XYZ file of N, CA and C in Angstrom:
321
model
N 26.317 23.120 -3.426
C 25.460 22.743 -4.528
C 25.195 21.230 -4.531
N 26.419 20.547 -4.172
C 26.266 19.056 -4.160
C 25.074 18.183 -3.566
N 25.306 19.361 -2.127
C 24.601 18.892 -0.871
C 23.061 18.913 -1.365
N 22.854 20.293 -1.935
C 21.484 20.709 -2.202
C 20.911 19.595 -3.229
N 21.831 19.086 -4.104
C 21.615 18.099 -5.201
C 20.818 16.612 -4.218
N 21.857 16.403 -3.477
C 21.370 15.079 -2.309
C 19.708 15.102 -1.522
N 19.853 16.470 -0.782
C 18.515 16.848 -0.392
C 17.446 16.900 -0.944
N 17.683 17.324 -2.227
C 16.517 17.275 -3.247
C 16.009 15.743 -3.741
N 16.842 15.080 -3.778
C 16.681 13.661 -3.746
C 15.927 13.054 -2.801
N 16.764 13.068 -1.730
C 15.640 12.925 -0.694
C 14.085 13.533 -0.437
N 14.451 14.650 -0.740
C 12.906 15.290 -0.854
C 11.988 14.177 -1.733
N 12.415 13.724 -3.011
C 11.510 14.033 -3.948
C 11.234 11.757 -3.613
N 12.633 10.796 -3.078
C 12.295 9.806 -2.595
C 11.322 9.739 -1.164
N 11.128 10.391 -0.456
C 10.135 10.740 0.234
C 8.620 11.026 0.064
N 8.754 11.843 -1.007
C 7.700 12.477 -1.474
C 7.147 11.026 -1.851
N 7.945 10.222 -2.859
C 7.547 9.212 -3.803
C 6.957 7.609 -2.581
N 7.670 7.983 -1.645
C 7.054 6.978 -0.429
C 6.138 7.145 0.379
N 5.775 8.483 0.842
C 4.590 8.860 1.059
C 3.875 8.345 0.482
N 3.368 8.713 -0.976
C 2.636 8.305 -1.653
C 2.192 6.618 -1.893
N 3.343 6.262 -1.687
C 3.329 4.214 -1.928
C 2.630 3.821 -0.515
N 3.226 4.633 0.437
C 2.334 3.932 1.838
C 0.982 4.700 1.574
N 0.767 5.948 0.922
C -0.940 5.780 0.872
C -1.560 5.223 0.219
N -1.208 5.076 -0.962
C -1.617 3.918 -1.963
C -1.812 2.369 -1.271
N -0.773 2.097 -0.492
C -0.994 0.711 0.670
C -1.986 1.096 1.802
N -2.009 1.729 2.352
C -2.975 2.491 3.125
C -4.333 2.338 2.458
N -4.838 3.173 1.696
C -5.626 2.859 0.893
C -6.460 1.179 0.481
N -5.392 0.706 -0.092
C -6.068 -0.720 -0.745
C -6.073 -1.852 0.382
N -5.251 -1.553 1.754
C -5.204 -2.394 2.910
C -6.548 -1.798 3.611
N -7.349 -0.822 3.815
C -9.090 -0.492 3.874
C -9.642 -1.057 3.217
N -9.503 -0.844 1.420
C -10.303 -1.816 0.953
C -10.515 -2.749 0.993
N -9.323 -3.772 1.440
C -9.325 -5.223 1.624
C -9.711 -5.686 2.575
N -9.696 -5.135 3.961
C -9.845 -5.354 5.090
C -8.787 -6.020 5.656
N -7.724 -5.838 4.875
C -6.520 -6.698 5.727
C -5.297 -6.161 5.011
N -3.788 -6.281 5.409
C -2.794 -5.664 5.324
C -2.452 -6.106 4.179
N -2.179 -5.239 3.048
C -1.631 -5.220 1.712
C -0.264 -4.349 1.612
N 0.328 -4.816 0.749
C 1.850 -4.032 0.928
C 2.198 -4.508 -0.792
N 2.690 -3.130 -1.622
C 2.847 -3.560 -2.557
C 4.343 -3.435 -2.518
N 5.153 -4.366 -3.571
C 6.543 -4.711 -3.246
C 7.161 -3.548 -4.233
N 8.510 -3.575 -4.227
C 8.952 -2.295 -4.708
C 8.927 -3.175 -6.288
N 9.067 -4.477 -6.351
C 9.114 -4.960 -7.730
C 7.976 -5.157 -8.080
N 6.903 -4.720 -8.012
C 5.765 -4.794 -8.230
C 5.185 -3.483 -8.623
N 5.461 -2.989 -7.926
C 5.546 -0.928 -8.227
C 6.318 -0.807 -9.283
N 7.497 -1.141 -9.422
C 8.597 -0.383 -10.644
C 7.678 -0.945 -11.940
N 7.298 -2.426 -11.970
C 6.987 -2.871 -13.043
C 6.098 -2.623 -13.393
N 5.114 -2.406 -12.729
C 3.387 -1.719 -13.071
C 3.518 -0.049 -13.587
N 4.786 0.842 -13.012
C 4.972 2.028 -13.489
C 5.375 2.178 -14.834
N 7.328 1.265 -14.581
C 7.866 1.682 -15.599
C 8.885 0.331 -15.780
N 8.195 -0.569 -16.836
C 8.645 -1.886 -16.626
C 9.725 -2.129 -17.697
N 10.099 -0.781 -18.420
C 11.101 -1.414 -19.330
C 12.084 -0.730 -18.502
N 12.549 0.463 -17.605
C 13.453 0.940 -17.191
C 13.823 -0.062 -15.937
N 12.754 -1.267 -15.459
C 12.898 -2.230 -14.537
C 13.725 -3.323 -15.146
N 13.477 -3.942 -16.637
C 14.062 -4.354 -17.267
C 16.135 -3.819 -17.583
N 16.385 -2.392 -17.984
C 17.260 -1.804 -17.992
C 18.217 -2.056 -16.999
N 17.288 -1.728 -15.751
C 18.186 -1.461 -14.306
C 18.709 -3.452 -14.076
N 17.667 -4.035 -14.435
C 18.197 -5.450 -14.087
C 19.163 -5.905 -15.063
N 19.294 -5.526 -16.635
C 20.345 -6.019 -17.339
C 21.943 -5.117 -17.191
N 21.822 -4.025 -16.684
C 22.562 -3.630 -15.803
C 23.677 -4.037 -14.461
N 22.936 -4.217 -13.992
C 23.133 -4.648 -12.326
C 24.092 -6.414 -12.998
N 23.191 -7.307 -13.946
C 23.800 -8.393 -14.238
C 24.605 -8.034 -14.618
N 24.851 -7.375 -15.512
C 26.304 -7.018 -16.463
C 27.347 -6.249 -15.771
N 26.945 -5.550 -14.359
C 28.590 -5.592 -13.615
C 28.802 -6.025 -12.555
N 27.555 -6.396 -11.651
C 27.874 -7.431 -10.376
C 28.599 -8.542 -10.716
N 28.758 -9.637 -9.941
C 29.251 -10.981 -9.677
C 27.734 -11.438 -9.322
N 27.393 -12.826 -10.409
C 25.872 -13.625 -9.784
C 25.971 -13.757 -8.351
N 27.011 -14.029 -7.787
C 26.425 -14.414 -6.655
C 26.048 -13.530 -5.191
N 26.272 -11.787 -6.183
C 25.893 -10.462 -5.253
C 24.576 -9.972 -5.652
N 24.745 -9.845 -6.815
C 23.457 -9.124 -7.249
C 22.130 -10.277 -7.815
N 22.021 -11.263 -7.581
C 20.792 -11.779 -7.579
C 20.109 -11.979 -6.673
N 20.874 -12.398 -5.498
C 19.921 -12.167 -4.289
C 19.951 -10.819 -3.287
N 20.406 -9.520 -3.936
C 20.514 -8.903 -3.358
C 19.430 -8.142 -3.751
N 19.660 -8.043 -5.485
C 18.573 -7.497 -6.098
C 17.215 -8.067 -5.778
N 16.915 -9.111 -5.919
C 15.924 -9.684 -5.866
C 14.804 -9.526 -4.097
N 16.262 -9.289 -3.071
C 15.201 -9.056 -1.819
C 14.987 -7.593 -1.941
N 15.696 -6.832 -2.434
C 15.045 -5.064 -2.176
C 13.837 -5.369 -3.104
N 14.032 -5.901 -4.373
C 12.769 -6.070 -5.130
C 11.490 -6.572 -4.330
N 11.564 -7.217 -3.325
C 10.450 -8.082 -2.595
C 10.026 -7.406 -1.347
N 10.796 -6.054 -0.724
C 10.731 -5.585 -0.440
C 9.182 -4.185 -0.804
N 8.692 -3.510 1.043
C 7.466 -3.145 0.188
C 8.418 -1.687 -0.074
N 7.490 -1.330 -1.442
C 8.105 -0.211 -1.829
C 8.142 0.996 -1.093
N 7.291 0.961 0.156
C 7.398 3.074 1.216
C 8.380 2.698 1.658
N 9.172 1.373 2.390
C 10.250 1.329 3.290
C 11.254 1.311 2.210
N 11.547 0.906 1.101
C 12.846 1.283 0.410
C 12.546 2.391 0.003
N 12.079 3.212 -0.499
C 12.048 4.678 -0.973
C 12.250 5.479 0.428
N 11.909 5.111 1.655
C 12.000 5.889 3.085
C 13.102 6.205 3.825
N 14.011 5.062 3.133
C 15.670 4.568 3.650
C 16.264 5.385 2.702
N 16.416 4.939 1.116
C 16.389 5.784 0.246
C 16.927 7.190 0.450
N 15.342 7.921 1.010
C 15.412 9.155 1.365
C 16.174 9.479 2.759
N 16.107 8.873 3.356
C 16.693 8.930 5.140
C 18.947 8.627 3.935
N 19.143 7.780 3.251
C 20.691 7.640 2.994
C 20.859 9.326 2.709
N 20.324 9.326 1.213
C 20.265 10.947 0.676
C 20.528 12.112 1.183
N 19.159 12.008 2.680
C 19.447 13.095 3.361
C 20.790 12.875 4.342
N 20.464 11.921 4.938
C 22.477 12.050 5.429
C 23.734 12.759 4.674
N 23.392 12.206 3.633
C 24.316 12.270 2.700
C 24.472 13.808 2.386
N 23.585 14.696 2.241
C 23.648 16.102 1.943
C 23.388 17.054 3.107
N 23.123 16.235 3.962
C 23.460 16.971 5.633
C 24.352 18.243 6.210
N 24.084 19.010 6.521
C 25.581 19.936 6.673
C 25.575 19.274 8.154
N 27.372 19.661 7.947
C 28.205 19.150 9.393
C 28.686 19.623 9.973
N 28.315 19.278 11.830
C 28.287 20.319 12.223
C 30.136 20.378 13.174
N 30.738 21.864 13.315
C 31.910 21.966 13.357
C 31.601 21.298 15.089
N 33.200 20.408 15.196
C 32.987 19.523 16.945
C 33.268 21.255 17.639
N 34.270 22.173 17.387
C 34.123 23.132 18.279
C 33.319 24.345 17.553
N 32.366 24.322 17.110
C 31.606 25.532 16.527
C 32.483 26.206 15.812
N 32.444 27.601 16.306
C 33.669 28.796 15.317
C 34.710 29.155 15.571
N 35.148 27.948 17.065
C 36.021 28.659 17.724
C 37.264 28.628 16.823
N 37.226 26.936 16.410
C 38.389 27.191 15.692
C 38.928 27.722 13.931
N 37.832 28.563 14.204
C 37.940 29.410 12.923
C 38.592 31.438 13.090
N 38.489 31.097 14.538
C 39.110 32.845 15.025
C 41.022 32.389 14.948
């Protein structure tokens, strides 16, 4: 169930990066030149008080000198490649594994 919980995650951070590289896709045609929107630029144009949340958060149990520049480069980061990794941790993460001797050592 766990696993299936992870996968679905991944599914649905995938799904959500697809979409950000077509949306970049998209407005990098219109422009005629390479546009990349950042993942802090995306969260805040979506959902800028839960961007707010997640950052008074992160301050209130990191150490300043982890989470400001840590936060701050995934933030600057474009948003399909962190949602892509995202989804690529997830799915590792809910992966089934495979036995080193198959079934043998289950007879």
């Amino acid at each position: 169930m766990i696993r299936f919980i992870f996968r679905l995650f991944a599914l649905i951070f995938l799904a959500v990066a697809v979409i950000a590289a077509v949306v970049d896709t998209s407005r990098s045609i219109a422009a005629s030149k390479l546009v990349l929107t950042s993942l802090g630029k995306g969260w805040a144009d979506l959902a800028p008080d839960s961007l707010n949340a997640t950052q008074a958060f992160i301050q209130s149990k990191l150490p300043l000198a982890i989470n400001d520049p840590a936060f701050l480069f995934l933030l600057a980061m474009p948003a399909a490649a962190v949602l892509a990794v995202l989804a690529a941790i997830f799915y590792a993460i809910g992966a089934k594994r495979e036995r080193p001797f198959g079934n043998f050592a289950a007879r």
